[in-house]
Amino acid sequence: MKQQKTIIRPIESRDLIHLWEIKYSDEDPEWKKWDAPYFEHKSLTLADFLSQKESIVGLDDYWAITVDEKVIGTVSYYWEHEPSMWLEMGIGIYDPAYWNGGYGTEAFRMWIDHLFESLPIVRAGYTTWSGNARMMKVGEKLGMTVEGRMRKCRVVDGKHYDSVRVGILREEWEALSAKRQV
């Protein structure tokens, strides 16, 4: 799927080395300070990363975000509770040169479109933390709703933050999509 400058697509074998470089080669990457920093990040050797190829390449639930053919991040989803079709999604822009340029918003918009087109879900959502202003803003820009806030349950650098659930229903997304096309 392609919008103005951003493409999302299944990860290909040719993406693996660059994806490893931007996501796993550094023991303390800049992106991890914003992407759930309360969970441990483990760097991987290239060999260890490549040994996981089958769980990365060509999947329906884990795609690359590219700009000018360069992988800058990923979008993904997982089932919080598949019998009720409760899906949670994620996004990571690993290259800081692409932060604050609208790439994440474009990628998430395309990913939500794709999820609603390809899965029988009634809601798409994600969880972030109140200290991640960019993730809070992307939900707002896409017309999503803060659905839940667990107060002061995430600790980052010794400070407490809220865990925030953000989501949108299919009918809300379709109404917003119709307005965008007018």
XYZ file of N, CA and C in Angstrom, residues 2 5 7 9 12 14-15 18 65-72 98:
51
model
N 0.464 2.249 -0.738
C 1.287 3.445 -0.871
C 0.429 4.690 -0.679
N 4.305 9.424 0.471
C 5.741 9.155 0.489
C 6.087 7.847 1.170
N 5.330 3.697 2.026
C 4.774 2.430 1.564
C 4.834 1.448 2.725
N 4.412 -2.758 3.323
C 4.361 -4.011 2.565
C 4.950 -5.125 3.413
N 10.482 -8.499 3.148
C 11.128 -9.400 2.192
C 12.524 -9.755 2.689
N 15.287 -9.372 1.304
C 16.241 -8.297 1.012
C 16.237 -7.193 2.076
N 15.206 -7.155 2.920
C 15.090 -6.133 3.967
C 15.821 -6.501 5.252
N 19.179 -4.618 6.683
C 18.920 -3.229 7.087
C 17.983 -3.175 8.298
N 7.760 -0.624 6.841
C 7.431 0.741 6.421
C 8.642 1.210 5.625
N 8.413 1.648 4.383
C 9.527 2.107 3.559
C 9.273 3.505 3.031
N 10.363 4.216 2.830
C 10.352 5.515 2.170
C 11.476 5.462 1.149
N 11.158 5.733 -0.102
C 12.153 5.661 -1.180
C 12.901 4.326 -1.168
N 12.146 3.238 -1.005
C 12.693 1.873 -1.014
C 13.524 1.522 0.227
N 13.649 2.441 1.180
C 14.444 2.204 2.383
C 13.515 1.855 3.544
N 13.801 0.753 4.228
C 13.017 0.378 5.400
C 13.352 1.327 6.550
N 12.304 1.949 7.095
C 12.501 2.869 8.226
C 11.832 2.365 9.495
N 13.515 9.954 10.459
C 12.153 9.925 9.924
C 11.094 10.206 10.987
